[in-house]
């Protein structure tokens, strides 16, 4: 199935819901200007569910049309990496239209829409998406682990717990834990005493792997937007 790359101009369109983009064939990049320091918690949580399919690009300094140039650069990069993909710019800025025309002239599937709901694949009467390939035959059931080897926490479970932890950190704003030990205890308190400490440590490690929490010694820094 063709991959749909959705590039959101958040300076221009304040998207909150990504519910329509539920599928492995959707990838999302949210472009943030220097003043976009607060994001809707719904968007933050939705982006975390995307995992590697979701990405933020934040401009560090303002400039005339700076965000537009960033979008154009990343669109070109993606078109090179995935020439058969479909590239959607979500923006009310008609200045992108000449770029879209240029891409279409070169047989690159592309469109600008004023909202996710207005994307060609969601508009009434649009050409239906191709049917997904038949599902592969189920793999043999994995052998059970010996009693002496405890089963690892399922990745989906860690992802779900990460979503809960991120929502808590977003809500805490500037009161977020400053030390790694305090972060562990904060997440443990949020997830409940029934969640093993080893699982809490995996959640913290996953937040660091995603770049949302950065440690310098015992001191922490966060790359999590604040809630509007």
PDB file of C-alpha atoms in Angstrom:
ATOM      1  CA  UNK A   1       0.000   0.000   0.000  1.00  0.00           C
ATOM      2  CA  UNK A   2       1.241   3.470  -0.872  1.00  0.00           C
ATOM      3  CA  UNK A   3       2.636   5.385   2.127  1.00  0.00           C
ATOM      4  CA  UNK A   4       0.931   8.728   2.854  1.00  0.00           C
ATOM      5  CA  UNK A   5       3.383  11.275   4.281  1.00  0.00           C
ATOM      6  CA  UNK A   6       1.477  14.017   6.131  1.00  0.00           C
ATOM      7  CA  UNK A   7       3.447  17.246   6.751  1.00  0.00           C
ATOM      8  CA  UNK A   8       1.551  19.533   9.142  1.00  0.00           C
ATOM      9  CA  UNK A   9       2.207  23.298   9.176  1.00  0.00           C
ATOM     10  CA  UNK A  10       1.304  23.785  12.854  1.00  0.00           C
ATOM     11  CA  UNK A  11       2.024  27.523  12.676  1.00  0.00           C
ATOM     12  CA  UNK A  12      -0.841  27.769  10.198  1.00  0.00           C
ATOM     13  CA  UNK A  13      -3.209  24.934  11.161  1.00  0.00           C
ATOM     14  CA  UNK A  14      -3.545  23.890  14.819  1.00  0.00           C
ATOM     15  CA  UNK A  15      -4.318  20.215  14.323  1.00  0.00           C
ATOM     16  CA  UNK A  16      -5.482  18.380  17.452  1.00  0.00           C
ATOM     17  CA  UNK A  17      -6.753  14.980  16.298  1.00  0.00           C
ATOM     18  CA  UNK A  18      -4.867  12.417  14.220  1.00  0.00           C
ATOM     19  CA  UNK A  19      -7.609   9.785  14.495  1.00  0.00           C
ATOM     20  CA  UNK A  20      -8.130   9.566  10.723  1.00  0.00           C
ATOM     21  CA  UNK A  21      -4.471   8.673  10.204  1.00  0.00           C
ATOM     22  CA  UNK A  22      -4.848   5.307  11.919  1.00  0.00           C
ATOM     23  CA  UNK A  23      -2.830   2.893   9.823  1.00  0.00           C
ATOM     24  CA  UNK A  24       0.722   1.775   9.133  1.00  0.00           C
ATOM     25  CA  UNK A  25       0.596   3.523   5.734  1.00  0.00           C
ATOM     26  CA  UNK A  26       0.416   6.986   7.363  1.00  0.00           C
ATOM     27  CA  UNK A  27       3.489   8.880   8.543  1.00  0.00           C
ATOM     28  CA  UNK A  28       3.285  12.313  10.174  1.00  0.00           C
ATOM     29  CA  UNK A  29       5.704  15.215  10.630  1.00  0.00           C
ATOM     30  CA  UNK A  30       4.515  18.181  12.713  1.00  0.00           C
ATOM     31  CA  UNK A  31       6.431  21.382  11.915  1.00  0.00           C
ATOM     32  CA  UNK A  32       6.592  23.816  14.852  1.00  0.00           C
ATOM     33  CA  UNK A  33       7.626  27.464  14.790  1.00  0.00           C
ATOM     34  CA  UNK A  34       9.661  29.075  17.610  1.00  0.00           C
ATOM     35  CA  UNK A  35       6.432  30.274  19.264  1.00  0.00           C
ATOM     36  CA  UNK A  36       4.718  26.868  19.183  1.00  0.00           C
ATOM     37  CA  UNK A  37       5.859  25.919  22.688  1.00  0.00           C
ATOM     38  CA  UNK A  38       2.452  24.645  23.828  1.00  0.00           C
ATOM     39  CA  UNK A  39       0.657  21.776  22.119  1.00  0.00           C
ATOM     40  CA  UNK A  40      -2.722  20.139  22.793  1.00  0.00           C
ATOM     41  CA  UNK A  41      -2.216  17.112  25.014  1.00  0.00           C
ATOM     42  CA  UNK A  42      -4.371  15.092  22.570  1.00  0.00           C
ATOM     43  CA  UNK A  43      -1.861  15.761  19.791  1.00  0.00           C
ATOM     44  CA  UNK A  44       1.139  14.906  21.971  1.00  0.00           C
ATOM     45  CA  UNK A  45      -0.379  11.580  23.029  1.00  0.00           C
ATOM     46  CA  UNK A  46      -1.449  10.783  19.449  1.00  0.00           C
ATOM     47  CA  UNK A  47       2.069  11.451  18.155  1.00  0.00           C
ATOM     48  CA  UNK A  48       3.534   9.118  20.769  1.00  0.00           C
ATOM     49  CA  UNK A  49       1.231   6.335  19.577  1.00  0.00           C
ATOM     50  CA  UNK A  50       2.714   6.773  16.094  1.00  0.00           C
ATOM     51  CA  UNK A  51       6.133   5.807  17.441  1.00  0.00           C
ATOM     52  CA  UNK A  52       8.692   5.874  14.633  1.00  0.00           C
ATOM     53  CA  UNK A  53       5.938   6.965  12.194  1.00  0.00           C
ATOM     54  CA  UNK A  54       5.595  10.353  13.939  1.00  0.00           C
ATOM     55  CA  UNK A  55       8.169  13.144  14.137  1.00  0.00           C
ATOM     56  CA  UNK A  56       8.444  16.771  15.260  1.00  0.00           C
ATOM     57  CA  UNK A  57      10.548  19.366  13.415  1.00  0.00           C
ATOM     58  CA  UNK A  58      10.995  22.529  15.493  1.00  0.00           C
ATOM     59  CA  UNK A  59      12.498  25.772  14.190  1.00  0.00           C
ATOM     60  CA  UNK A  60      14.925  27.276  16.663  1.00  0.00           C
ATOM     61  CA  UNK A  61      14.849  30.819  15.279  1.00  0.00           C
ATOM     62  CA  UNK A  62      12.201  32.883  13.431  1.00  0.00           C
ATOM     63  CA  UNK A  63      12.490  34.025   9.835  1.00  0.00           C
ATOM     64  CA  UNK A  64      10.330  35.002   6.879  1.00  0.00           C
ATOM     65  CA  UNK A  65       8.842  31.796   5.419  1.00  0.00           C
ATOM     66  CA  UNK A  66      11.369  29.767   7.426  1.00  0.00           C
ATOM     67  CA  UNK A  67       8.881  27.030   8.276  1.00  0.00           C
ATOM     68  CA  UNK A  68       7.741  26.820   4.637  1.00  0.00           C
ATOM     69  CA  UNK A  69      11.327  26.212   3.525  1.00  0.00           C
ATOM     70  CA  UNK A  70      11.718  23.481   6.144  1.00  0.00           C
ATOM     71  CA  UNK A  71       8.570  21.752   4.891  1.00  0.00           C
ATOM     72  CA  UNK A  72       9.777  21.976   1.277  1.00  0.00           C
ATOM     73  CA  UNK A  73      13.178  20.535   2.250  1.00  0.00           C
ATOM     74  CA  UNK A  74      11.728  17.566   4.127  1.00  0.00           C
ATOM     75  CA  UNK A  75       9.167  16.905   1.389  1.00  0.00           C
ATOM     76  CA  UNK A  76      11.974  16.730  -1.151  1.00  0.00           C
ATOM     77  CA  UNK A  77      13.972  14.425   1.105  1.00  0.00           C
ATOM     78  CA  UNK A  78      11.007  12.096   1.575  1.00  0.00           C
ATOM     79  CA  UNK A  79      10.171  12.107  -2.141  1.00  0.00           C
ATOM     80  CA  UNK A  80      13.720  10.956  -2.837  1.00  0.00           C
ATOM     81  CA  UNK A  81      13.506   8.201  -0.226  1.00  0.00           C
ATOM     82  CA  UNK A  82       9.977   7.087  -1.196  1.00  0.00           C
ATOM     83  CA  UNK A  83       9.279   8.105  -4.823  1.00  0.00           C
ATOM     84  CA  UNK A  84       6.006   6.130  -4.899  1.00  0.00           C
ATOM     85  CA  UNK A  85       4.603   7.793  -1.753  1.00  0.00           C
ATOM     86  CA  UNK A  86       1.824  10.388  -1.533  1.00  0.00           C
ATOM     87  CA  UNK A  87       2.843  13.672   0.107  1.00  0.00           C
ATOM     88  CA  UNK A  88       0.259  15.828   1.882  1.00  0.00           C
ATOM     89  CA  UNK A  89       0.896  19.360   3.159  1.00  0.00           C
ATOM     90  CA  UNK A  90      -1.664  20.410   5.774  1.00  0.00           C
ATOM     91  CA  UNK A  91      -1.746  24.217   5.589  1.00  0.00           C
ATOM     92  CA  UNK A  92      -4.014  27.108   4.616  1.00  0.00           C
ATOM     93  CA  UNK A  93      -1.013  28.822   2.987  1.00  0.00           C
ATOM     94  CA  UNK A  94      -1.639  28.907  -0.769  1.00  0.00           C
ATOM     95  CA  UNK A  95       2.048  29.670  -1.260  1.00  0.00           C
ATOM     96  CA  UNK A  96       2.625  25.908  -1.288  1.00  0.00           C
ATOM     97  CA  UNK A  97       0.467  25.451  -4.402  1.00  0.00           C
ATOM     98  CA  UNK A  98       3.221  26.212  -6.970  1.00  0.00           C
ATOM     99  CA  UNK A  99       5.391  23.601  -5.238  1.00  0.00           C
ATOM    100  CA  UNK A 100       2.553  21.060  -5.446  1.00  0.00           C
ATOM    101  CA  UNK A 101       2.081  21.821  -9.156  1.00  0.00           C
ATOM    102  CA  UNK A 102       5.822  21.398  -9.701  1.00  0.00           C
ATOM    103  CA  UNK A 103       5.772  18.006  -7.957  1.00  0.00           C
ATOM    104  CA  UNK A 104       2.739  16.809  -9.907  1.00  0.00           C
ATOM    105  CA  UNK A 105       4.439  17.781 -13.170  1.00  0.00           C
ATOM    106  CA  UNK A 106       7.209  15.392 -12.172  1.00  0.00           C
ATOM    107  CA  UNK A 107       4.766  12.586 -11.385  1.00  0.00           C
ATOM    108  CA  UNK A 108       5.118  12.969  -7.614  1.00  0.00           C
ATOM    109  CA  UNK A 109       1.810  12.314  -5.839  1.00  0.00           C
ATOM    110  CA  UNK A 110       1.145  15.403  -3.719  1.00  0.00           C
ATOM    111  CA  UNK A 111      -1.590  17.709  -2.452  1.00  0.00           C
ATOM    112  CA  UNK A 112      -2.170  20.634  -0.100  1.00  0.00           C
ATOM    113  CA  UNK A 113      -5.193  20.403   2.196  1.00  0.00           C
ATOM    114  CA  UNK A 114      -6.513  22.871   4.752  1.00  0.00           C
ATOM    115  CA  UNK A 115      -7.145  20.079   7.266  1.00  0.00           C
ATOM    116  CA  UNK A 116      -6.618  16.353   7.666  1.00  0.00           C
ATOM    117  CA  UNK A 117     -10.320  15.831   6.958  1.00  0.00           C
ATOM    118  CA  UNK A 118      -9.871  17.542   3.560  1.00  0.00           C
ATOM    119  CA  UNK A 119      -7.066  15.237   2.404  1.00  0.00           C
ATOM    120  CA  UNK A 120      -7.925  13.621  -0.967  1.00  0.00           C
ATOM    121  CA  UNK A 121      -8.114  10.152   0.592  1.00  0.00           C
ATOM    122  CA  UNK A 122     -10.873  11.301   2.979  1.00  0.00           C
ATOM    123  CA  UNK A 123     -12.975  13.544   0.734  1.00  0.00           C
ATOM    124  CA  UNK A 124     -16.288  12.148  -0.487  1.00  0.00           C
ATOM    125  CA  UNK A 125     -15.981  10.652  -3.956  1.00  0.00           C
ATOM    126  CA  UNK A 126     -12.232  10.227  -3.723  1.00  0.00           C
ATOM    127  CA  UNK A 127     -10.655   7.165  -5.247  1.00  0.00           C
ATOM    128  CA  UNK A 128     -10.679   4.413  -2.639  1.00  0.00           C
ATOM    129  CA  UNK A 129      -7.337   3.321  -1.319  1.00  0.00           C
ATOM    130  CA  UNK A 130      -6.024   0.036  -2.728  1.00  0.00           C
ATOM    131  CA  UNK A 131      -6.952  -3.025  -0.721  1.00  0.00           C
ATOM    132  CA  UNK A 132      -4.248  -4.171   1.664  1.00  0.00           C
ATOM    133  CA  UNK A 133      -2.235  -7.218   0.747  1.00  0.00           C
ATOM    134  CA  UNK A 134      -3.487 -10.524   2.188  1.00  0.00           C
ATOM    135  CA  UNK A 135      -2.279 -11.097   5.700  1.00  0.00           C
ATOM    136  CA  UNK A 136       0.610 -13.567   5.927  1.00  0.00           C
ATOM    137  CA  UNK A 137      -0.031 -16.944   7.482  1.00  0.00           C
ATOM    138  CA  UNK A 138       0.242 -16.809  11.260  1.00  0.00           C
ATOM    139  CA  UNK A 139       3.647 -17.698  12.609  1.00  0.00           C
ATOM    140  CA  UNK A 140       3.958 -20.743  14.860  1.00  0.00           C
ATOM    141  CA  UNK A 141       3.242 -20.008  18.486  1.00  0.00           C
ATOM    142  CA  UNK A 142       6.475 -19.154  20.334  1.00  0.00           C
ATOM    143  CA  UNK A 143       7.755 -21.705  22.758  1.00  0.00           C
ATOM    144  CA  UNK A 144       7.097 -20.862  26.371  1.00  0.00           C
ATOM    145  CA  UNK A 145      10.078 -19.648  28.357  1.00  0.00           C
ATOM    146  CA  UNK A 146      11.582 -21.886  31.029  1.00  0.00           C
ATOM    147  CA  UNK A 147      10.366 -21.190  34.529  1.00  0.00           C
ATOM    148  CA  UNK A 148      13.761 -19.749  35.449  1.00  0.00           C
ATOM    149  CA  UNK A 149      13.512 -17.041  32.726  1.00  0.00           C
ATOM    150  CA  UNK A 150      10.790 -14.424  33.445  1.00  0.00           C
ATOM    151  CA  UNK A 151       8.970 -13.224  30.343  1.00  0.00           C
ATOM    152  CA  UNK A 152       9.976  -9.731  29.170  1.00  0.00           C
ATOM    153  CA  UNK A 153       7.413  -6.941  29.217  1.00  0.00           C
ATOM    154  CA  UNK A 154       5.593  -6.830  25.864  1.00  0.00           C
ATOM    155  CA  UNK A 155       6.543  -3.773  23.728  1.00  0.00           C
ATOM    156  CA  UNK A 156       2.868  -2.850  23.336  1.00  0.00           C
ATOM    157  CA  UNK A 157       2.535  -2.755  27.132  1.00  0.00           C
ATOM    158  CA  UNK A 158       5.553  -0.464  27.470  1.00  0.00           C
ATOM    159  CA  UNK A 159       4.145   1.799  24.724  1.00  0.00           C
ATOM    160  CA  UNK A 160       0.814   2.041  26.528  1.00  0.00           C
ATOM    161  CA  UNK A 161       2.508   2.853  29.840  1.00  0.00           C
ATOM    162  CA  UNK A 162       4.706   5.436  28.079  1.00  0.00           C
ATOM    163  CA  UNK A 163       1.555   7.159  26.833  1.00  0.00           C
ATOM    164  CA  UNK A 164       0.264   7.396  30.419  1.00  0.00           C
ATOM    165  CA  UNK A 165       3.637   8.668  31.676  1.00  0.00           C
ATOM    166  CA  UNK A 166       3.886  11.284  28.906  1.00  0.00           C
ATOM    167  CA  UNK A 167       0.401  12.594  29.648  1.00  0.00           C
ATOM    168  CA  UNK A 168       1.402  12.957  33.306  1.00  0.00           C
ATOM    169  CA  UNK A 169       4.622  14.825  32.428  1.00  0.00           C
ATOM    170  CA  UNK A 170       2.737  17.121  30.028  1.00  0.00           C
ATOM    171  CA  UNK A 171       0.252  17.973  32.768  1.00  0.00           C
ATOM    172  CA  UNK A 172       3.044  18.659  35.296  1.00  0.00           C
ATOM    173  CA  UNK A 173       4.451  21.471  33.117  1.00  0.00           C
ATOM    174  CA  UNK A 174       7.393  23.100  34.966  1.00  0.00           C
ATOM    175  CA  UNK A 175       7.009  20.853  38.030  1.00  0.00           C
ATOM    176  CA  UNK A 176       8.513  17.860  36.245  1.00  0.00           C
ATOM    177  CA  UNK A 177      11.077  15.781  38.187  1.00  0.00           C
ATOM    178  CA  UNK A 178      14.594  17.183  38.068  1.00  0.00           C
ATOM    179  CA  UNK A 179      16.336  13.935  39.021  1.00  0.00           C
ATOM    180  CA  UNK A 180      16.204  10.447  37.556  1.00  0.00           C
ATOM    181  CA  UNK A 181      15.292   8.905  40.898  1.00  0.00           C
ATOM    182  CA  UNK A 182      12.379  11.333  41.274  1.00  0.00           C
ATOM    183  CA  UNK A 183      11.210  10.562  37.726  1.00  0.00           C
ATOM    184  CA  UNK A 184      11.116   6.850  38.600  1.00  0.00           C
ATOM    185  CA  UNK A 185       9.048   7.465  41.726  1.00  0.00           C
ATOM    186  CA  UNK A 186       6.713   9.888  39.878  1.00  0.00           C
ATOM    187  CA  UNK A 187       6.005   7.375  37.111  1.00  0.00           C
ATOM    188  CA  UNK A 188       5.649   4.559  39.656  1.00  0.00           C
ATOM    189  CA  UNK A 189       3.056   6.608  41.562  1.00  0.00           C
ATOM    190  CA  UNK A 190       1.148   7.346  38.335  1.00  0.00           C
ATOM    191  CA  UNK A 191       1.190   3.760  37.043  1.00  0.00           C
ATOM    192  CA  UNK A 192       0.364   2.232  40.417  1.00  0.00           C
ATOM    193  CA  UNK A 193       2.139  -0.016  42.881  1.00  0.00           C
ATOM    194  CA  UNK A 194       1.056  -3.141  40.962  1.00  0.00           C
ATOM    195  CA  UNK A 195       3.413  -2.222  38.096  1.00  0.00           C
ATOM    196  CA  UNK A 196       6.839  -3.797  38.783  1.00  0.00           C
ATOM    197  CA  UNK A 197       9.813  -1.503  39.293  1.00  0.00           C
ATOM    198  CA  UNK A 198      11.556  -3.215  36.374  1.00  0.00           C
ATOM    199  CA  UNK A 199       8.684  -2.136  34.097  1.00  0.00           C
ATOM    200  CA  UNK A 200       8.893   1.454  35.373  1.00  0.00           C
ATOM    201  CA  UNK A 201      12.614   1.426  34.522  1.00  0.00           C
ATOM    202  CA  UNK A 202      11.780   0.215  31.011  1.00  0.00           C
ATOM    203  CA  UNK A 203       9.285   3.063  30.600  1.00  0.00           C
ATOM    204  CA  UNK A 204      11.925   5.606  31.692  1.00  0.00           C
ATOM    205  CA  UNK A 205      14.470   4.049  29.324  1.00  0.00           C
ATOM    206  CA  UNK A 206      11.961   4.208  26.455  1.00  0.00           C
ATOM    207  CA  UNK A 207      11.259   7.906  27.123  1.00  0.00           C
ATOM    208  CA  UNK A 208      15.012   8.533  26.936  1.00  0.00           C
ATOM    209  CA  UNK A 209      15.333   6.461  23.768  1.00  0.00           C
ATOM    210  CA  UNK A 210      12.635   8.624  22.150  1.00  0.00           C
ATOM    211  CA  UNK A 211      14.524  11.777  23.151  1.00  0.00           C
ATOM    212  CA  UNK A 212      11.713  13.066  25.364  1.00  0.00           C
ATOM    213  CA  UNK A 213      13.846  12.839  28.504  1.00  0.00           C
ATOM    214  CA  UNK A 214      17.564  13.551  28.520  1.00  0.00           C
ATOM    215  CA  UNK A 215      19.849  12.847  31.481  1.00  0.00           C
ATOM    216  CA  UNK A 216      23.085  14.590  32.384  1.00  0.00           C
ATOM    217  CA  UNK A 217      24.287  12.675  35.387  1.00  0.00           C
ATOM    218  CA  UNK A 218      21.288  12.651  37.708  1.00  0.00           C
ATOM    219  CA  UNK A 219      19.850  15.899  36.285  1.00  0.00           C
ATOM    220  CA  UNK A 220      17.089  15.714  33.691  1.00  0.00           C
ATOM    221  CA  UNK A 221      15.957  17.852  30.757  1.00  0.00           C
ATOM    222  CA  UNK A 222      12.698  17.390  28.859  1.00  0.00           C
ATOM    223  CA  UNK A 223      11.677  17.697  25.202  1.00  0.00           C
ATOM    224  CA  UNK A 224       7.957  17.460  25.945  1.00  0.00           C
ATOM    225  CA  UNK A 225       5.624  20.327  24.905  1.00  0.00           C
ATOM    226  CA  UNK A 226       3.477  21.907  27.584  1.00  0.00           C
ATOM    227  CA  UNK A 227      -0.287  21.571  27.497  1.00  0.00           C
ATOM    228  CA  UNK A 228      -2.443  24.436  26.194  1.00  0.00           C
TER     229      UNK A 228
END
